[in-house]
């Protein structure tokens, strides 16, 4: 069978017959032969559809993990079909909040992390409203460090830092407001940020107030509470 060979051998200064003989065993040791049939038939097949399927499944698992971490109702009495669902932007904002807490090496996800998560996600009505009122991610991070200080550089946050009590109350507030409204649709990032604002003793409220947010702005933002585009993950 014909074969293709790759030979590696030392280059001798002389091409004498003696040198060729002495070099031959060394050449044979490093000779790599691959059959032509192997080269013709053996290929690395990459199917884009397979990668898309895997990526889609991983994204679905990630979303499912996060959404289960968010409360959908405060009681178990509500019918399952009436339980409000979080919007895609709210879920992503929550995930980004966890990530920001980890970046700052915080042991928990607090109201300040939820605030950062909304700004990192950046496309929601709440995030745009905050930016229009000069509440940016950079300013919020600065205020967090001033208020809470820096964590130990050798401390490593858990993969999903547990919610602080005020942060959990902020999420519960968002759910309650959605249920009280009686409106259909999802719990939006506007519900979430107003839930943060409702926790008067928490870091998120203090940072927002320090950057100029007040009850009047909260009322203005609240008018658009249910106007966020429905874009849930499918």
PDB file of C-alpha atoms in Angstrom:
ATOM      1  CA  UNK A   1       0.000   0.000   0.000  1.00  0.00           C
ATOM      2  CA  UNK A   2       1.332   3.461  -0.910  1.00  0.00           C
ATOM      3  CA  UNK A   3       2.171   5.640   2.045  1.00  0.00           C
ATOM      4  CA  UNK A   4       3.228   9.190   2.745  1.00  0.00           C
ATOM      5  CA  UNK A   5       6.244   9.538   5.028  1.00  0.00           C
ATOM      6  CA  UNK A   6       7.638  12.251   7.201  1.00  0.00           C
ATOM      7  CA  UNK A   7      11.344  11.772   7.889  1.00  0.00           C
ATOM      8  CA  UNK A   8      13.464  13.649  10.381  1.00  0.00           C
ATOM      9  CA  UNK A   9      17.228  13.215  10.310  1.00  0.00           C
ATOM     10  CA  UNK A  10      20.405  15.124  10.997  1.00  0.00           C
ATOM     11  CA  UNK A  11      22.036  17.036   8.134  1.00  0.00           C
ATOM     12  CA  UNK A  12      25.597  15.829   7.665  1.00  0.00           C
ATOM     13  CA  UNK A  13      28.290  18.075   6.235  1.00  0.00           C
ATOM     14  CA  UNK A  14      29.347  15.292   3.871  1.00  0.00           C
ATOM     15  CA  UNK A  15      27.200  13.154   1.545  1.00  0.00           C
ATOM     16  CA  UNK A  16      29.579  10.217   1.579  1.00  0.00           C
ATOM     17  CA  UNK A  17      28.315   6.681   1.359  1.00  0.00           C
ATOM     18  CA  UNK A  18      29.596   5.964   4.889  1.00  0.00           C
ATOM     19  CA  UNK A  19      27.650   8.827   6.427  1.00  0.00           C
ATOM     20  CA  UNK A  20      24.474   7.765   4.638  1.00  0.00           C
ATOM     21  CA  UNK A  21      24.773   4.256   6.025  1.00  0.00           C
ATOM     22  CA  UNK A  22      25.375   5.483   9.561  1.00  0.00           C
ATOM     23  CA  UNK A  23      22.396   7.829   9.294  1.00  0.00           C
ATOM     24  CA  UNK A  24      19.917   5.275   7.973  1.00  0.00           C
ATOM     25  CA  UNK A  25      19.008   3.559  11.292  1.00  0.00           C
ATOM     26  CA  UNK A  26      18.340   6.968  12.882  1.00  0.00           C
ATOM     27  CA  UNK A  27      16.142   7.940   9.943  1.00  0.00           C
ATOM     28  CA  UNK A  28      14.204   4.731  10.204  1.00  0.00           C
ATOM     29  CA  UNK A  29      13.547   5.301  13.912  1.00  0.00           C
ATOM     30  CA  UNK A  30      11.950   8.706  13.248  1.00  0.00           C
ATOM     31  CA  UNK A  31      10.114   7.694  10.117  1.00  0.00           C
ATOM     32  CA  UNK A  32       6.335   8.253  10.434  1.00  0.00           C
ATOM     33  CA  UNK A  33       4.234   6.576   7.795  1.00  0.00           C
ATOM     34  CA  UNK A  34       0.575   7.284   7.237  1.00  0.00           C
ATOM     35  CA  UNK A  35      -1.401   5.330   4.623  1.00  0.00           C
ATOM     36  CA  UNK A  36      -2.936   7.373   1.846  1.00  0.00           C
ATOM     37  CA  UNK A  37      -6.277   5.769   2.628  1.00  0.00           C
ATOM     38  CA  UNK A  38      -6.065   7.115   6.199  1.00  0.00           C
ATOM     39  CA  UNK A  39      -5.332  10.628   4.973  1.00  0.00           C
ATOM     40  CA  UNK A  40      -8.152  10.451   2.451  1.00  0.00           C
ATOM     41  CA  UNK A  41     -10.838   9.015   4.697  1.00  0.00           C
ATOM     42  CA  UNK A  42     -10.050  10.219   8.230  1.00  0.00           C
ATOM     43  CA  UNK A  43     -11.437  13.712   8.810  1.00  0.00           C
ATOM     44  CA  UNK A  44     -12.455  15.751  11.851  1.00  0.00           C
ATOM     45  CA  UNK A  45     -16.133  16.394  11.297  1.00  0.00           C
ATOM     46  CA  UNK A  46     -17.616  19.471  12.967  1.00  0.00           C
ATOM     47  CA  UNK A  47     -21.359  19.798  12.797  1.00  0.00           C
ATOM     48  CA  UNK A  48     -22.571  23.360  13.578  1.00  0.00           C
ATOM     49  CA  UNK A  49     -26.015  22.084  14.402  1.00  0.00           C
ATOM     50  CA  UNK A  50     -24.571  19.876  17.141  1.00  0.00           C
ATOM     51  CA  UNK A  51     -22.808  22.822  18.734  1.00  0.00           C
ATOM     52  CA  UNK A  52     -25.959  24.923  18.502  1.00  0.00           C
ATOM     53  CA  UNK A  53     -27.941  22.183  20.213  1.00  0.00           C
ATOM     54  CA  UNK A  54     -25.402  21.888  23.032  1.00  0.00           C
ATOM     55  CA  UNK A  55     -25.216  25.659  23.450  1.00  0.00           C
ATOM     56  CA  UNK A  56     -29.003  25.892  23.485  1.00  0.00           C
ATOM     57  CA  UNK A  57     -29.273  23.191  26.135  1.00  0.00           C
ATOM     58  CA  UNK A  58     -26.606  24.811  28.299  1.00  0.00           C
ATOM     59  CA  UNK A  59     -28.354  28.185  28.044  1.00  0.00           C
ATOM     60  CA  UNK A  60     -31.690  26.598  28.972  1.00  0.00           C
ATOM     61  CA  UNK A  61     -30.121  24.903  32.000  1.00  0.00           C
ATOM     62  CA  UNK A  62     -28.524  28.186  33.107  1.00  0.00           C
ATOM     63  CA  UNK A  63     -31.801  30.074  32.790  1.00  0.00           C
ATOM     64  CA  UNK A  64     -33.669  27.346  34.639  1.00  0.00           C
ATOM     65  CA  UNK A  65     -31.154  27.441  37.492  1.00  0.00           C
ATOM     66  CA  UNK A  66     -31.435  31.186  37.843  1.00  0.00           C
ATOM     67  CA  UNK A  67     -35.210  31.378  37.497  1.00  0.00           C
ATOM     68  CA  UNK A  68     -35.660  28.834  40.285  1.00  0.00           C
ATOM     69  CA  UNK A  69     -33.594  31.138  42.505  1.00  0.00           C
ATOM     70  CA  UNK A  70     -36.146  33.923  42.038  1.00  0.00           C
ATOM     71  CA  UNK A  71     -39.385  33.837  43.999  1.00  0.00           C
ATOM     72  CA  UNK A  72     -42.498  33.665  41.825  1.00  0.00           C
ATOM     73  CA  UNK A  73     -45.048  33.948  44.608  1.00  0.00           C
ATOM     74  CA  UNK A  74     -45.021  34.373  48.359  1.00  0.00           C
ATOM     75  CA  UNK A  75     -47.542  31.642  49.044  1.00  0.00           C
ATOM     76  CA  UNK A  76     -48.211  28.210  47.642  1.00  0.00           C
ATOM     77  CA  UNK A  77     -51.954  28.874  47.458  1.00  0.00           C
ATOM     78  CA  UNK A  78     -51.928  30.642  44.110  1.00  0.00           C
ATOM     79  CA  UNK A  79     -52.805  28.518  41.119  1.00  0.00           C
ATOM     80  CA  UNK A  80     -49.795  27.567  39.042  1.00  0.00           C
ATOM     81  CA  UNK A  81     -51.241  29.249  35.949  1.00  0.00           C
ATOM     82  CA  UNK A  82     -51.602  32.527  37.872  1.00  0.00           C
ATOM     83  CA  UNK A  83     -48.087  32.638  39.262  1.00  0.00           C
ATOM     84  CA  UNK A  84     -46.266  35.623  37.744  1.00  0.00           C
ATOM     85  CA  UNK A  85     -43.155  34.918  35.752  1.00  0.00           C
ATOM     86  CA  UNK A  86     -39.986  36.947  35.591  1.00  0.00           C
ATOM     87  CA  UNK A  87     -39.098  38.603  32.314  1.00  0.00           C
ATOM     88  CA  UNK A  88     -35.957  37.550  30.461  1.00  0.00           C
ATOM     89  CA  UNK A  89     -34.303  40.867  31.305  1.00  0.00           C
ATOM     90  CA  UNK A  90     -35.113  40.413  34.995  1.00  0.00           C
ATOM     91  CA  UNK A  91     -33.589  36.941  35.004  1.00  0.00           C
ATOM     92  CA  UNK A  92     -30.477  38.170  33.217  1.00  0.00           C
ATOM     93  CA  UNK A  93     -30.223  41.168  35.567  1.00  0.00           C
ATOM     94  CA  UNK A  94     -30.346  38.832  38.543  1.00  0.00           C
ATOM     95  CA  UNK A  95     -27.621  36.650  37.035  1.00  0.00           C
ATOM     96  CA  UNK A  96     -25.467  39.714  36.359  1.00  0.00           C
ATOM     97  CA  UNK A  97     -26.053  40.845  39.937  1.00  0.00           C
ATOM     98  CA  UNK A  98     -24.701  37.553  41.237  1.00  0.00           C
ATOM     99  CA  UNK A  99     -21.687  37.941  38.962  1.00  0.00           C
ATOM    100  CA  UNK A 100     -21.017  41.485  40.162  1.00  0.00           C
ATOM    101  CA  UNK A 101     -21.183  40.306  43.778  1.00  0.00           C
ATOM    102  CA  UNK A 102     -18.571  37.682  42.948  1.00  0.00           C
ATOM    103  CA  UNK A 103     -16.363  40.240  41.200  1.00  0.00           C
ATOM    104  CA  UNK A 104     -16.362  42.345  44.361  1.00  0.00           C
ATOM    105  CA  UNK A 105     -15.727  39.169  46.399  1.00  0.00           C
ATOM    106  CA  UNK A 106     -18.884  39.623  48.446  1.00  0.00           C
ATOM    107  CA  UNK A 107     -20.238  36.595  50.331  1.00  0.00           C
ATOM    108  CA  UNK A 108     -23.849  37.502  49.474  1.00  0.00           C
ATOM    109  CA  UNK A 109     -25.953  39.020  46.723  1.00  0.00           C
ATOM    110  CA  UNK A 110     -27.369  42.199  48.206  1.00  0.00           C
ATOM    111  CA  UNK A 111     -29.627  44.975  46.951  1.00  0.00           C
ATOM    112  CA  UNK A 112     -26.539  46.802  45.702  1.00  0.00           C
ATOM    113  CA  UNK A 113     -25.691  43.771  43.534  1.00  0.00           C
ATOM    114  CA  UNK A 114     -29.236  43.696  42.125  1.00  0.00           C
ATOM    115  CA  UNK A 115     -28.821  47.369  41.224  1.00  0.00           C
ATOM    116  CA  UNK A 116     -25.540  46.639  39.456  1.00  0.00           C
ATOM    117  CA  UNK A 117     -27.087  43.664  37.668  1.00  0.00           C
ATOM    118  CA  UNK A 118     -29.812  45.835  36.148  1.00  0.00           C
ATOM    119  CA  UNK A 119     -27.213  48.339  34.928  1.00  0.00           C
ATOM    120  CA  UNK A 120     -24.953  45.618  33.521  1.00  0.00           C
ATOM    121  CA  UNK A 121     -27.844  44.070  31.585  1.00  0.00           C
ATOM    122  CA  UNK A 122     -28.481  47.567  30.339  1.00  0.00           C
ATOM    123  CA  UNK A 123     -31.331  47.140  27.844  1.00  0.00           C
ATOM    124  CA  UNK A 124     -34.351  47.385  30.131  1.00  0.00           C
ATOM    125  CA  UNK A 125     -36.518  50.458  30.700  1.00  0.00           C
ATOM    126  CA  UNK A 126     -35.293  50.564  34.300  1.00  0.00           C
ATOM    127  CA  UNK A 127     -31.629  50.592  33.250  1.00  0.00           C
ATOM    128  CA  UNK A 128     -32.242  53.331  30.683  1.00  0.00           C
ATOM    129  CA  UNK A 129     -34.164  55.404  33.223  1.00  0.00           C
ATOM    130  CA  UNK A 130     -31.320  55.103  35.741  1.00  0.00           C
ATOM    131  CA  UNK A 131     -28.725  56.168  33.175  1.00  0.00           C
ATOM    132  CA  UNK A 132     -30.887  59.122  32.094  1.00  0.00           C
ATOM    133  CA  UNK A 133     -30.814  60.229  35.718  1.00  0.00           C
ATOM    134  CA  UNK A 134     -27.012  59.925  35.939  1.00  0.00           C
ATOM    135  CA  UNK A 135     -27.011  56.645  37.854  1.00  0.00           C
ATOM    136  CA  UNK A 136     -24.361  54.649  36.021  1.00  0.00           C
ATOM    137  CA  UNK A 137     -22.603  51.372  36.737  1.00  0.00           C
ATOM    138  CA  UNK A 138     -19.288  53.145  37.328  1.00  0.00           C
ATOM    139  CA  UNK A 139     -20.815  55.505  39.902  1.00  0.00           C
ATOM    140  CA  UNK A 140     -22.673  52.701  41.643  1.00  0.00           C
ATOM    141  CA  UNK A 141     -19.494  50.623  41.977  1.00  0.00           C
ATOM    142  CA  UNK A 142     -17.672  53.599  43.461  1.00  0.00           C
ATOM    143  CA  UNK A 143     -20.437  54.177  45.990  1.00  0.00           C
ATOM    144  CA  UNK A 144     -20.528  50.494  46.934  1.00  0.00           C
ATOM    145  CA  UNK A 145     -16.822  50.502  47.759  1.00  0.00           C
ATOM    146  CA  UNK A 146     -17.253  53.696  49.807  1.00  0.00           C
ATOM    147  CA  UNK A 147     -20.242  52.305  51.693  1.00  0.00           C
ATOM    148  CA  UNK A 148     -19.289  48.657  52.142  1.00  0.00           C
ATOM    149  CA  UNK A 149     -15.528  48.723  51.662  1.00  0.00           C
ATOM    150  CA  UNK A 150     -13.368  46.215  49.831  1.00  0.00           C
ATOM    151  CA  UNK A 151     -13.391  42.514  50.598  1.00  0.00           C
ATOM    152  CA  UNK A 152     -10.354  40.456  51.490  1.00  0.00           C
ATOM    153  CA  UNK A 153      -8.406  39.788  48.288  1.00  0.00           C
ATOM    154  CA  UNK A 154      -7.977  36.151  49.334  1.00  0.00           C
ATOM    155  CA  UNK A 155     -11.714  35.587  49.818  1.00  0.00           C
ATOM    156  CA  UNK A 156     -13.558  33.698  47.091  1.00  0.00           C
ATOM    157  CA  UNK A 157     -17.307  34.164  46.722  1.00  0.00           C
ATOM    158  CA  UNK A 158     -19.527  31.122  46.209  1.00  0.00           C
ATOM    159  CA  UNK A 159     -20.713  30.414  42.682  1.00  0.00           C
ATOM    160  CA  UNK A 160     -24.189  31.661  43.587  1.00  0.00           C
ATOM    161  CA  UNK A 161     -23.823  34.061  46.535  1.00  0.00           C
ATOM    162  CA  UNK A 162     -26.969  33.693  48.656  1.00  0.00           C
ATOM    163  CA  UNK A 163     -29.366  36.604  48.851  1.00  0.00           C
ATOM    164  CA  UNK A 164     -29.251  38.939  51.804  1.00  0.00           C
ATOM    165  CA  UNK A 165     -32.504  39.446  53.680  1.00  0.00           C
ATOM    166  CA  UNK A 166     -33.128  42.889  52.103  1.00  0.00           C
ATOM    167  CA  UNK A 167     -32.426  41.497  48.630  1.00  0.00           C
ATOM    168  CA  UNK A 168     -34.918  38.691  49.185  1.00  0.00           C
ATOM    169  CA  UNK A 169     -37.466  41.240  50.389  1.00  0.00           C
ATOM    170  CA  UNK A 170     -36.843  43.304  47.252  1.00  0.00           C
ATOM    171  CA  UNK A 171     -37.680  40.299  45.082  1.00  0.00           C
ATOM    172  CA  UNK A 172     -40.747  39.504  47.190  1.00  0.00           C
ATOM    173  CA  UNK A 173     -41.874  43.134  46.890  1.00  0.00           C
ATOM    174  CA  UNK A 174     -41.631  42.903  43.106  1.00  0.00           C
ATOM    175  CA  UNK A 175     -43.762  39.748  43.102  1.00  0.00           C
ATOM    176  CA  UNK A 176     -46.350  41.277  45.458  1.00  0.00           C
ATOM    177  CA  UNK A 177     -46.696  44.412  43.349  1.00  0.00           C
ATOM    178  CA  UNK A 178     -47.259  42.331  40.234  1.00  0.00           C
ATOM    179  CA  UNK A 179     -49.923  40.268  41.975  1.00  0.00           C
ATOM    180  CA  UNK A 180     -51.639  43.381  43.365  1.00  0.00           C
ATOM    181  CA  UNK A 181     -51.799  45.011  39.963  1.00  0.00           C
ATOM    182  CA  UNK A 182     -53.906  42.202  38.557  1.00  0.00           C
ATOM    183  CA  UNK A 183     -52.261  42.802  35.208  1.00  0.00           C
ATOM    184  CA  UNK A 184     -51.145  39.999  32.951  1.00  0.00           C
ATOM    185  CA  UNK A 185     -47.570  39.759  31.771  1.00  0.00           C
ATOM    186  CA  UNK A 186     -44.263  39.378  33.516  1.00  0.00           C
ATOM    187  CA  UNK A 187     -42.390  40.778  36.478  1.00  0.00           C
ATOM    188  CA  UNK A 188     -40.053  43.323  34.929  1.00  0.00           C
ATOM    189  CA  UNK A 189     -36.788  44.951  35.935  1.00  0.00           C
ATOM    190  CA  UNK A 190     -38.856  48.004  36.896  1.00  0.00           C
ATOM    191  CA  UNK A 191     -40.574  45.897  39.546  1.00  0.00           C
ATOM    192  CA  UNK A 192     -37.145  44.724  40.633  1.00  0.00           C
ATOM    193  CA  UNK A 193     -35.509  48.157  40.938  1.00  0.00           C
ATOM    194  CA  UNK A 194     -38.531  49.566  42.796  1.00  0.00           C
ATOM    195  CA  UNK A 195     -38.284  46.555  45.088  1.00  0.00           C
ATOM    196  CA  UNK A 196     -34.697  47.597  45.819  1.00  0.00           C
ATOM    197  CA  UNK A 197     -35.876  51.173  46.434  1.00  0.00           C
ATOM    198  CA  UNK A 198     -38.480  49.910  48.895  1.00  0.00           C
ATOM    199  CA  UNK A 199     -35.776  48.547  51.229  1.00  0.00           C
ATOM    200  CA  UNK A 200     -35.024  51.812  53.031  1.00  0.00           C
ATOM    201  CA  UNK A 201     -32.253  50.451  55.258  1.00  0.00           C
ATOM    202  CA  UNK A 202     -30.410  48.510  52.580  1.00  0.00           C
ATOM    203  CA  UNK A 203     -27.272  49.484  50.677  1.00  0.00           C
ATOM    204  CA  UNK A 204     -29.079  49.617  47.325  1.00  0.00           C
ATOM    205  CA  UNK A 205     -31.490  52.287  48.568  1.00  0.00           C
ATOM    206  CA  UNK A 206     -28.716  54.353  50.141  1.00  0.00           C
ATOM    207  CA  UNK A 207     -26.640  54.267  46.962  1.00  0.00           C
ATOM    208  CA  UNK A 208     -29.578  55.225  44.754  1.00  0.00           C
ATOM    209  CA  UNK A 209     -30.562  58.062  47.099  1.00  0.00           C
ATOM    210  CA  UNK A 210     -26.966  59.289  47.234  1.00  0.00           C
ATOM    211  CA  UNK A 211     -26.925  59.469  43.431  1.00  0.00           C
ATOM    212  CA  UNK A 212     -30.096  61.553  43.264  1.00  0.00           C
ATOM    213  CA  UNK A 213     -32.905  59.003  43.010  1.00  0.00           C
ATOM    214  CA  UNK A 214     -35.994  59.896  45.047  1.00  0.00           C
ATOM    215  CA  UNK A 215     -39.668  59.036  45.517  1.00  0.00           C
ATOM    216  CA  UNK A 216     -40.723  61.315  42.675  1.00  0.00           C
ATOM    217  CA  UNK A 217     -38.455  59.468  40.254  1.00  0.00           C
ATOM    218  CA  UNK A 218     -39.733  56.190  41.659  1.00  0.00           C
ATOM    219  CA  UNK A 219     -43.330  57.237  40.881  1.00  0.00           C
ATOM    220  CA  UNK A 220     -42.327  58.312  37.384  1.00  0.00           C
ATOM    221  CA  UNK A 221     -40.608  55.000  36.751  1.00  0.00           C
ATOM    222  CA  UNK A 222     -43.527  53.107  38.271  1.00  0.00           C
ATOM    223  CA  UNK A 223     -45.878  54.418  35.564  1.00  0.00           C
ATOM    224  CA  UNK A 224     -44.063  52.216  33.077  1.00  0.00           C
ATOM    225  CA  UNK A 225     -43.842  49.212  35.338  1.00  0.00           C
ATOM    226  CA  UNK A 226     -45.639  46.840  32.961  1.00  0.00           C
ATOM    227  CA  UNK A 227     -44.458  48.299  29.656  1.00  0.00           C
ATOM    228  CA  UNK A 228     -41.285  46.257  29.236  1.00  0.00           C
ATOM    229  CA  UNK A 229     -41.364  44.138  26.101  1.00  0.00           C
ATOM    230  CA  UNK A 230     -42.235  40.521  26.764  1.00  0.00           C
ATOM    231  CA  UNK A 231     -39.053  38.677  25.812  1.00  0.00           C
ATOM    232  CA  UNK A 232     -38.925  35.584  27.966  1.00  0.00           C
ATOM    233  CA  UNK A 233     -36.463  32.811  27.178  1.00  0.00           C
ATOM    234  CA  UNK A 234     -38.096  30.046  25.211  1.00  0.00           C
TER     235      UNK A 234
END
